[in-house]
mmCIF file with all atom_site columns, C-alpha atoms and ligand atoms in Angstrom:
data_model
loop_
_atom_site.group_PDB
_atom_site.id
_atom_site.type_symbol
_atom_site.label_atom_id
_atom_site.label_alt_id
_atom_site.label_comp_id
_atom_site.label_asym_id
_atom_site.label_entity_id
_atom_site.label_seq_id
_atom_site.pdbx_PDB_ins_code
_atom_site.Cartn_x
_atom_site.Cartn_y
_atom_site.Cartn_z
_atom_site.occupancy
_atom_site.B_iso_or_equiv
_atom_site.pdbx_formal_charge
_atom_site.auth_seq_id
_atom_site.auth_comp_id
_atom_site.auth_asym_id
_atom_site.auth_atom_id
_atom_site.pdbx_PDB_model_num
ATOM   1   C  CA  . UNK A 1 1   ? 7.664  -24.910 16.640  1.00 0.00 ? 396  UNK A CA  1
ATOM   2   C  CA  . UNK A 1 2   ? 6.272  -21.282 16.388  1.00 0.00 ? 397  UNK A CA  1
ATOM   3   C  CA  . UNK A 1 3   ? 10.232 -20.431 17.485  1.00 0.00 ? 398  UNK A CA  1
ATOM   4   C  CA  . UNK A 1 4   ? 11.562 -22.305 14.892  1.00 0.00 ? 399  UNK A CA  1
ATOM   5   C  CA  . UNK A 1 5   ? 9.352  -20.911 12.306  1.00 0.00 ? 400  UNK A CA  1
ATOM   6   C  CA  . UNK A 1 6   ? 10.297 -17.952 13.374  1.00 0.00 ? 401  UNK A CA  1
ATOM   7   C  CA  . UNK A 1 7   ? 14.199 -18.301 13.400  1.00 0.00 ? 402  UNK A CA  1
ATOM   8   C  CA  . UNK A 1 8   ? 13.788 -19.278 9.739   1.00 0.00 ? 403  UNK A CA  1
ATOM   9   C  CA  . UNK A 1 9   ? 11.750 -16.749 8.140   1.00 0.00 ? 404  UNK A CA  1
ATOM   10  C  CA  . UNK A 1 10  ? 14.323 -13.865 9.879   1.00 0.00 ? 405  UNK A CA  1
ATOM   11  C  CA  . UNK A 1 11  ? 16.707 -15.957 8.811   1.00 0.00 ? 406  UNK A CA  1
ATOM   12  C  CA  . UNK A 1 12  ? 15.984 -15.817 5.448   1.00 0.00 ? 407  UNK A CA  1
ATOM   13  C  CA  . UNK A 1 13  ? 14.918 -12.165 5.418   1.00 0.00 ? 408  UNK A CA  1
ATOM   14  C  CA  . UNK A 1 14  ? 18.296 -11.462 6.640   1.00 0.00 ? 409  UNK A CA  1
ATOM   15  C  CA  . UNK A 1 15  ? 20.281 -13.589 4.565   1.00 0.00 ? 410  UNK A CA  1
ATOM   16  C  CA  . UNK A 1 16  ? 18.399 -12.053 1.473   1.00 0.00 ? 411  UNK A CA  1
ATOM   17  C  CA  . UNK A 1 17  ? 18.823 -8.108  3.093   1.00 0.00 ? 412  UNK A CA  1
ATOM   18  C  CA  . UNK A 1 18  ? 22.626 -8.657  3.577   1.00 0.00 ? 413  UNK A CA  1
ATOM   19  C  CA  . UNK A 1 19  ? 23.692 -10.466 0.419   1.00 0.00 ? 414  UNK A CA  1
ATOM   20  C  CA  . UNK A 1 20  ? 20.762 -9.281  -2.481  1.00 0.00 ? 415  UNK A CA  1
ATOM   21  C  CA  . UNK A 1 21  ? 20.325 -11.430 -5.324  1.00 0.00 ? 416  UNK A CA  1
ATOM   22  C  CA  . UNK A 1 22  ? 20.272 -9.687  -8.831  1.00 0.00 ? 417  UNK A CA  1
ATOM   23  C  CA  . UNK A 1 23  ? 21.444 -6.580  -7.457  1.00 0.00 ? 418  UNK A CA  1
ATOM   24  C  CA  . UNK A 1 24  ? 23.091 -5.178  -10.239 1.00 0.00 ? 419  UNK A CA  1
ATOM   25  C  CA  . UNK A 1 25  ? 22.151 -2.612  -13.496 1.00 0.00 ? 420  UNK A CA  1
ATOM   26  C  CA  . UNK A 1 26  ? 21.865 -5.004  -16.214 1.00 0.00 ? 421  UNK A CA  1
ATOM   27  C  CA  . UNK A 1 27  ? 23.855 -3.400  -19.320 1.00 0.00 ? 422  UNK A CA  1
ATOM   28  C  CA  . UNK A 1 28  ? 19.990 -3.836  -21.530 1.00 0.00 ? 423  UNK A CA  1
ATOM   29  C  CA  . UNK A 1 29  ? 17.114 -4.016  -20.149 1.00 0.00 ? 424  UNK A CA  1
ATOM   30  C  CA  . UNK A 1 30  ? 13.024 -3.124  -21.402 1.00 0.00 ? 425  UNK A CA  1
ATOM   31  C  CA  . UNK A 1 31  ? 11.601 -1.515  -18.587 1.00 0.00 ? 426  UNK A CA  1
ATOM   32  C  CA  . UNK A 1 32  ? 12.713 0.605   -15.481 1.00 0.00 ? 427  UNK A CA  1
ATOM   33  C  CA  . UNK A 1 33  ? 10.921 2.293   -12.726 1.00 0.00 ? 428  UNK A CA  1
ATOM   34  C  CA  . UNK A 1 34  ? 11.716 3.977   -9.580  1.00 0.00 ? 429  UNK A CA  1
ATOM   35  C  CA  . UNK A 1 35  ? 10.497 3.047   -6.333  1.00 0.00 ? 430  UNK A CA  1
ATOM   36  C  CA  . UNK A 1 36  ? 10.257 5.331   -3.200  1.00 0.00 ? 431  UNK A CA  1
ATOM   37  C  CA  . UNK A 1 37  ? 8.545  5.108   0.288   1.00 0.00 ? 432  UNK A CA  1
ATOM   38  C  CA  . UNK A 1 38  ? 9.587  8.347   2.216   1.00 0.00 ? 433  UNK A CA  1
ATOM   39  C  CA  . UNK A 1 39  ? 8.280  6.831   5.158   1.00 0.00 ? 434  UNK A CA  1
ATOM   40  C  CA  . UNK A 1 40  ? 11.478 4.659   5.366   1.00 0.00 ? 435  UNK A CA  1
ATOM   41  C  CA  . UNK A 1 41  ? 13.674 6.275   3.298   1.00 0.00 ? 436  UNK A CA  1
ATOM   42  C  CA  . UNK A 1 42  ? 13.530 3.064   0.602   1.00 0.00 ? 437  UNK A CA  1
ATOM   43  C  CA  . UNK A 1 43  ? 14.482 4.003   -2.798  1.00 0.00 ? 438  UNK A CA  1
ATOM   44  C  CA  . UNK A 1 44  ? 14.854 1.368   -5.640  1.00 0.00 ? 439  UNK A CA  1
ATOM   45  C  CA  . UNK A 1 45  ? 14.855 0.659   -9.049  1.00 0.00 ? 440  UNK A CA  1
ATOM   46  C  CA  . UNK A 1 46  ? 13.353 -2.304  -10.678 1.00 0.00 ? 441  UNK A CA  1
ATOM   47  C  CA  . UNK A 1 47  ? 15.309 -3.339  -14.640 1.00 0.00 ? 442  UNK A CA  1
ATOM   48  C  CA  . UNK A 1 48  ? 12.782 -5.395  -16.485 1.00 0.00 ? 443  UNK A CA  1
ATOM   49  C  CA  . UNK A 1 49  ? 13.727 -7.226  -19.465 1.00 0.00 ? 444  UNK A CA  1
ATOM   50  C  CA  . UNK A 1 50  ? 11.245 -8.953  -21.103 1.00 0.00 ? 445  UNK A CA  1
ATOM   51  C  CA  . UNK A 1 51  ? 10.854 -11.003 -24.784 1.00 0.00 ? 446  UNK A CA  1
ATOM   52  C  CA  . UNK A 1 52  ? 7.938  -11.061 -27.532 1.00 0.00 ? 447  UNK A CA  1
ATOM   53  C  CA  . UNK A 1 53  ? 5.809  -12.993 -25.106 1.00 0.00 ? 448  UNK A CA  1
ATOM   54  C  CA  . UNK A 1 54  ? 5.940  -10.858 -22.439 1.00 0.00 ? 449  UNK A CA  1
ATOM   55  C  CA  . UNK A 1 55  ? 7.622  -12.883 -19.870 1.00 0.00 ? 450  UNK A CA  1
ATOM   56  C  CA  . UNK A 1 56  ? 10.221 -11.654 -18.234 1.00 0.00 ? 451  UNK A CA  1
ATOM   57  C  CA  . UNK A 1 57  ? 13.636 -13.017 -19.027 1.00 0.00 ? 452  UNK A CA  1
ATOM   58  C  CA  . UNK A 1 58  ? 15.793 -10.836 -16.692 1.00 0.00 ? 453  UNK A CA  1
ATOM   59  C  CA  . UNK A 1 59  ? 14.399 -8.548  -13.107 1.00 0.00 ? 454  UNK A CA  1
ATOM   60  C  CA  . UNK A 1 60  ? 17.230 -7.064  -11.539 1.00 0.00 ? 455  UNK A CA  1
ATOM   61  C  CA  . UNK A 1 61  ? 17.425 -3.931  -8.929  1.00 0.00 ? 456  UNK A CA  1
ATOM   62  C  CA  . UNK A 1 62  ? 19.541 -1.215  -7.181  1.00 0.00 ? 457  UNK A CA  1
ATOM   63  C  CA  . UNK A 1 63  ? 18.787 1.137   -4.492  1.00 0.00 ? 458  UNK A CA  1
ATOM   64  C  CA  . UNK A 1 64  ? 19.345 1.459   -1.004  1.00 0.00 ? 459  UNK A CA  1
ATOM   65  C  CA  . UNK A 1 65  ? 16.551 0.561   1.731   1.00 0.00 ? 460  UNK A CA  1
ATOM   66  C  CA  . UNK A 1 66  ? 15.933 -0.733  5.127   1.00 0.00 ? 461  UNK A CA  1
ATOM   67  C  CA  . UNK A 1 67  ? 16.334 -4.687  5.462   1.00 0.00 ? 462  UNK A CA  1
ATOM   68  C  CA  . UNK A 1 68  ? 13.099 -5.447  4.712   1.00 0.00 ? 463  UNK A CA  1
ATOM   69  C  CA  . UNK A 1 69  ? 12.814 -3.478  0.980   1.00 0.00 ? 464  UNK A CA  1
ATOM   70  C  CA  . UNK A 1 70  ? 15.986 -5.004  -0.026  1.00 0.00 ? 465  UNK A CA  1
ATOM   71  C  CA  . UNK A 1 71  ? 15.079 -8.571  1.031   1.00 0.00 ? 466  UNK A CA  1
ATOM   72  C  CA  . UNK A 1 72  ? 11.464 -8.436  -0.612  1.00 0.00 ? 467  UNK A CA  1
ATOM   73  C  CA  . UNK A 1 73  ? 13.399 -6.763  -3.545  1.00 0.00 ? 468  UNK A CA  1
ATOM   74  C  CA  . UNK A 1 74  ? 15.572 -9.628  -3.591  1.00 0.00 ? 469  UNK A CA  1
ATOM   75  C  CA  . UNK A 1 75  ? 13.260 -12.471 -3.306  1.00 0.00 ? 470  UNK A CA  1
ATOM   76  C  CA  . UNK A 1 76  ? 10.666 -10.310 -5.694  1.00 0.00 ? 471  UNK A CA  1
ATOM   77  C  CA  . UNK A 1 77  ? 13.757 -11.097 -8.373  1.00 0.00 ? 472  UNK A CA  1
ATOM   78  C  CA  . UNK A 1 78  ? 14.069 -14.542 -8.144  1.00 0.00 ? 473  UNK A CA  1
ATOM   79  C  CA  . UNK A 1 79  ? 10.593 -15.493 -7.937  1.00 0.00 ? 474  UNK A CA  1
ATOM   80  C  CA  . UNK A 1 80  ? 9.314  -13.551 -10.917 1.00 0.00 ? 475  UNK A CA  1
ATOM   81  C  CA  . UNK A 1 81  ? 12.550 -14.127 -13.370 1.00 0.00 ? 476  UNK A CA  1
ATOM   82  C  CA  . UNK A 1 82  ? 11.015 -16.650 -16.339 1.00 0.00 ? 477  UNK A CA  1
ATOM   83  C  CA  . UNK A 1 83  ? 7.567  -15.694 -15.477 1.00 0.00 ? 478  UNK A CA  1
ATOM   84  C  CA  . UNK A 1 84  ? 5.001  -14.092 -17.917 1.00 0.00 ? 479  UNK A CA  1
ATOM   85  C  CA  . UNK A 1 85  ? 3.898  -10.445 -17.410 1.00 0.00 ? 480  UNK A CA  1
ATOM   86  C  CA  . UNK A 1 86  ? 0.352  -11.626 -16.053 1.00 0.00 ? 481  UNK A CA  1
ATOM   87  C  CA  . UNK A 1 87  ? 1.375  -14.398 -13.936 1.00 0.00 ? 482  UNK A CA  1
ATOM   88  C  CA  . UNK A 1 88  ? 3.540  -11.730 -12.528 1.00 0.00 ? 483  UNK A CA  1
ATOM   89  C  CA  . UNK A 1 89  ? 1.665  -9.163  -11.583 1.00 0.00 ? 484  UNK A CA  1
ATOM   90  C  CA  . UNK A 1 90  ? -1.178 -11.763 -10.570 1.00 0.00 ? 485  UNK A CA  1
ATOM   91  C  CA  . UNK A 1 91  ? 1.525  -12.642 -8.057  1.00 0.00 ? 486  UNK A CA  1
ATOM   92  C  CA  . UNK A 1 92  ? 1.477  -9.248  -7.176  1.00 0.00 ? 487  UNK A CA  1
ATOM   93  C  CA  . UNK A 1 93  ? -1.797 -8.942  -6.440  1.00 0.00 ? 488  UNK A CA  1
ATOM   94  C  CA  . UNK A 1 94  ? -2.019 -12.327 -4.347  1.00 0.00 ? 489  UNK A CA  1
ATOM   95  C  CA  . UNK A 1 95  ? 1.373  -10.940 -2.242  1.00 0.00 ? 490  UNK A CA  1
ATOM   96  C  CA  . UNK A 1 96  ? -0.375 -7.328  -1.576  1.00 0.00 ? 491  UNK A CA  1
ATOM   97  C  CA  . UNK A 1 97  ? -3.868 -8.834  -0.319  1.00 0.00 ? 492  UNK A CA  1
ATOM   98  C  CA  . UNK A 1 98  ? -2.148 -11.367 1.522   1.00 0.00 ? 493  UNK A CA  1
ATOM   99  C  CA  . UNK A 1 99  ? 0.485  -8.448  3.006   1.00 0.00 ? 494  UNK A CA  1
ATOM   100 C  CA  . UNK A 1 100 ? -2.549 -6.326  3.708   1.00 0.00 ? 495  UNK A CA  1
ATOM   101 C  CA  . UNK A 1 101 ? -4.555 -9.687  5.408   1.00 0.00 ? 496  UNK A CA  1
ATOM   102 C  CA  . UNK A 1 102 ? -6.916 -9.807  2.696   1.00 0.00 ? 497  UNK A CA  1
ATOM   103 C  CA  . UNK A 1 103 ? -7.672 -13.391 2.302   1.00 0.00 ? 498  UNK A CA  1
ATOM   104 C  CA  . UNK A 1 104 ? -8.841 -13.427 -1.534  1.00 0.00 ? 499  UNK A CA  1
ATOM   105 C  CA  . UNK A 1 105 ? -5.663 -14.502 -2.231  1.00 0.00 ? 500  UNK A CA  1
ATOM   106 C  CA  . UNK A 1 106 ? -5.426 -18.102 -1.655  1.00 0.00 ? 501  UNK A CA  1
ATOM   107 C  CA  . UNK A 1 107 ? -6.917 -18.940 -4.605  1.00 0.00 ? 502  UNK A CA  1
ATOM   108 C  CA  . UNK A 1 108 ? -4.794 -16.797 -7.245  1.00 0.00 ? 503  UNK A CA  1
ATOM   109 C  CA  . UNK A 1 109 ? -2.197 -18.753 -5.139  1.00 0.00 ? 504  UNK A CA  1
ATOM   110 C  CA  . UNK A 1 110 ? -3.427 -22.569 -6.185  1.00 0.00 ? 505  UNK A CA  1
ATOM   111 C  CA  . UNK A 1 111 ? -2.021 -21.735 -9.670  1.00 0.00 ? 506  UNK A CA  1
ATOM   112 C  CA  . UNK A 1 112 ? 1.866  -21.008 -8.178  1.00 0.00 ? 507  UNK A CA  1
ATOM   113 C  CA  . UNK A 1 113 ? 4.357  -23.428 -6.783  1.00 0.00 ? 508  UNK A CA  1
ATOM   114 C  CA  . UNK A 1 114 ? 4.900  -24.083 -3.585  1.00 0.00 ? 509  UNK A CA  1
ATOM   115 C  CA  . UNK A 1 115 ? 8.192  -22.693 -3.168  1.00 0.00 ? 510  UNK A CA  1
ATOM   116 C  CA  . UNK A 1 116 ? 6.692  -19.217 -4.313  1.00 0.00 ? 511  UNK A CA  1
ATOM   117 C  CA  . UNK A 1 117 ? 3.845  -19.522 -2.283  1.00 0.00 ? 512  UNK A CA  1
ATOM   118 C  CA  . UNK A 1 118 ? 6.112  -20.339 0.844   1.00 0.00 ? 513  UNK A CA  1
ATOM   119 C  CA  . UNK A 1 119 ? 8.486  -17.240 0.271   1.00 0.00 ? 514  UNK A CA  1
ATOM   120 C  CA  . UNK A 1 120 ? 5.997  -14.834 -0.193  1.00 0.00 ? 515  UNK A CA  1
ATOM   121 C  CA  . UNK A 1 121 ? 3.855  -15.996 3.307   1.00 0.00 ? 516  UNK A CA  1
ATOM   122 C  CA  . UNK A 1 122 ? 7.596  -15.906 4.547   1.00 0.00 ? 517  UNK A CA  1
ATOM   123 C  CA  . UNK A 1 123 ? 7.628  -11.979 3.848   1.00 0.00 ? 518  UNK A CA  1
ATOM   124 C  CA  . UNK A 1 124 ? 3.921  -11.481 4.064   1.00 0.00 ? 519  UNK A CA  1
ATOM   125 C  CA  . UNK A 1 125 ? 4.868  -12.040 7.691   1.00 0.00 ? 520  UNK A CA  1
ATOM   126 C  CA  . UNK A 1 126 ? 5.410  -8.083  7.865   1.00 0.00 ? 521  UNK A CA  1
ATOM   127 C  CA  . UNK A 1 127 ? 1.615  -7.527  8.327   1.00 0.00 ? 522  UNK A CA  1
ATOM   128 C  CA  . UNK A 1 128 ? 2.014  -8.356  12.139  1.00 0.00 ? 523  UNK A CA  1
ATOM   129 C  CA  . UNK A 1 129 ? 3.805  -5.209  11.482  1.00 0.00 ? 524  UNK A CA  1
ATOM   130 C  CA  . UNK A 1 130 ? 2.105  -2.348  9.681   1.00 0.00 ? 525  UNK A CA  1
ATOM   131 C  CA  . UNK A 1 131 ? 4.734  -0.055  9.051   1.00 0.00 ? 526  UNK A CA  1
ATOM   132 C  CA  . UNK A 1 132 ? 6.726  -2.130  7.280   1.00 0.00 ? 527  UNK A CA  1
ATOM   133 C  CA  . UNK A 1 133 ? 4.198  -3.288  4.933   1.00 0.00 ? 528  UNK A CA  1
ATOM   134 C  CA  . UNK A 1 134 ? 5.348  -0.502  2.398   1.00 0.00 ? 529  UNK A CA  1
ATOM   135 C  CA  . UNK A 1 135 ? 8.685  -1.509  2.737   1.00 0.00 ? 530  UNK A CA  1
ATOM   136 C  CA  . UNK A 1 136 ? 7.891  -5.163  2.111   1.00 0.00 ? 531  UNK A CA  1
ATOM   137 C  CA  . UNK A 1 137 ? 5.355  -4.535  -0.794  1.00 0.00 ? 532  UNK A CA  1
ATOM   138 C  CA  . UNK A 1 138 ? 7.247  -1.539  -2.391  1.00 0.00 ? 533  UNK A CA  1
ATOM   139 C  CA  . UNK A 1 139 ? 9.983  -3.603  -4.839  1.00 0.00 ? 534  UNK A CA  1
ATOM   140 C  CA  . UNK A 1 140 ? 6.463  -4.805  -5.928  1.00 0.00 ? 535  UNK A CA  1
ATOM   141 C  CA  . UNK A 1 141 ? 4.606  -2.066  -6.577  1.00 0.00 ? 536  UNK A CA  1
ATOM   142 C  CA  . UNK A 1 142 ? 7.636  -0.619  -8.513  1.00 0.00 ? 537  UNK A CA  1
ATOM   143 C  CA  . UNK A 1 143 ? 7.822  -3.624  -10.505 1.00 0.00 ? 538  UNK A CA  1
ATOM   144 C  CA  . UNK A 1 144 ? 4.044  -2.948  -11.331 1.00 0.00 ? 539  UNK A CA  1
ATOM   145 C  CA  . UNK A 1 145 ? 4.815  -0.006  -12.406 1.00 0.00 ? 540  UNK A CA  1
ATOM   146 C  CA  . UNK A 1 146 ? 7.924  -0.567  -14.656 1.00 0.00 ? 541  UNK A CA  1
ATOM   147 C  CA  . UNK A 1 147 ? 5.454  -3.518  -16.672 1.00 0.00 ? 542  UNK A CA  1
ATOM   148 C  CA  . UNK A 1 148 ? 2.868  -1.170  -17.175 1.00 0.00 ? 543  UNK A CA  1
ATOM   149 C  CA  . UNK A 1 149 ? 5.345  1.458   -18.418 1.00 0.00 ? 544  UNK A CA  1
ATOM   150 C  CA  . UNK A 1 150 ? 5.052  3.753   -15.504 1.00 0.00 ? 545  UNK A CA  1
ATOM   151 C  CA  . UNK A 1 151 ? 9.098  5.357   -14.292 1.00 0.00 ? 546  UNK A CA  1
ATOM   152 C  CA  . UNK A 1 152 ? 8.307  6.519   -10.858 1.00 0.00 ? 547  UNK A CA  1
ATOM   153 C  CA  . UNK A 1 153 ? 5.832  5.359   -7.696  1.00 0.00 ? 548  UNK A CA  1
ATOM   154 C  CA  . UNK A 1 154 ? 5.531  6.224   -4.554  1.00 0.00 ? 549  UNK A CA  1
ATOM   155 C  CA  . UNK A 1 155 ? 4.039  4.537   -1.205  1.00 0.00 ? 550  UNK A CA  1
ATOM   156 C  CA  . UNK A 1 156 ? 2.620  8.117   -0.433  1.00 0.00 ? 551  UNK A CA  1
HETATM 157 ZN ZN1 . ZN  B 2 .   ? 11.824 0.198   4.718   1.00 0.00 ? 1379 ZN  B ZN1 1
#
């Protein structure tokens, strides 16, 4: 059981590290930031678009990183794309605590799908391994950043 669980989350990881979704510059776009964590070597940039209600019609990214940044990247995209700005970054917040084995999170989770909440324990996985924690959390911090109107973070 605890192999097969474990086939399918690398599985997925992989899948999403080798062939990213929404990687691409979109030709418009509302907000961009830049990403880095030097401790990898991941460097990304998040395209926000959103409308006059603040949710967030288009999320799309470039960069280069390590496996892990461009699969979190790539899954960050998908989940948050026709989300509001606050559900969003409330997302965020649940992904980080639960990445960082803070357990607050389960209950901003109760208000999110299960397919969400499944994907993001799938990459909150990385905890069991600290280092990669930045590279996991960092497409998410930069999208942070691009909503609030910030153009560069980094994990240092
Ligand atoms: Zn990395």
């Amino acid at each position: 059981m605890l192999d097969d669980l474990r086939e399918l989350y690398q599985e997925v990881i992989l899948d999403h590290g080798k062939n990213p979704r929404n990687f691409r510059r979109p030709e418009s776009f509302s907000r961009e930031a830049v990403g880095n964590n030097p401790m990898c070597g991941d460097a990304l940039v998040i395209y926000l678009s959103l409308d006059d209600d603040q949710t967030i019609t288009d999320v799309a990214f470039q960069g280069k990183g390590c496996a892990i940044s461009v699969a979190s990247a790539s899954m960050m995209t998908e989940v948050v794309k026709g989300m509001t700005v606050e559900k969003a970054e409330a997302l965020f917040k649940a992904f980080h605590a639960m990445c960082t084995g803070d357990d607050d999170a389960s209950q901003i989770l109760d208000s999110f799908d299960e397919e969400t909440v499944e994907r993001l324990r799938m990459l909150a996985g990385v905890r069991q391994f600290p280092m990669r924690v930045k590279c996991a959390t960092l497409a998410w911090h930069t999208m942070d950043a691009a909503v609030n109107g910030s153009h560069e973070i980094s994990t240092e």
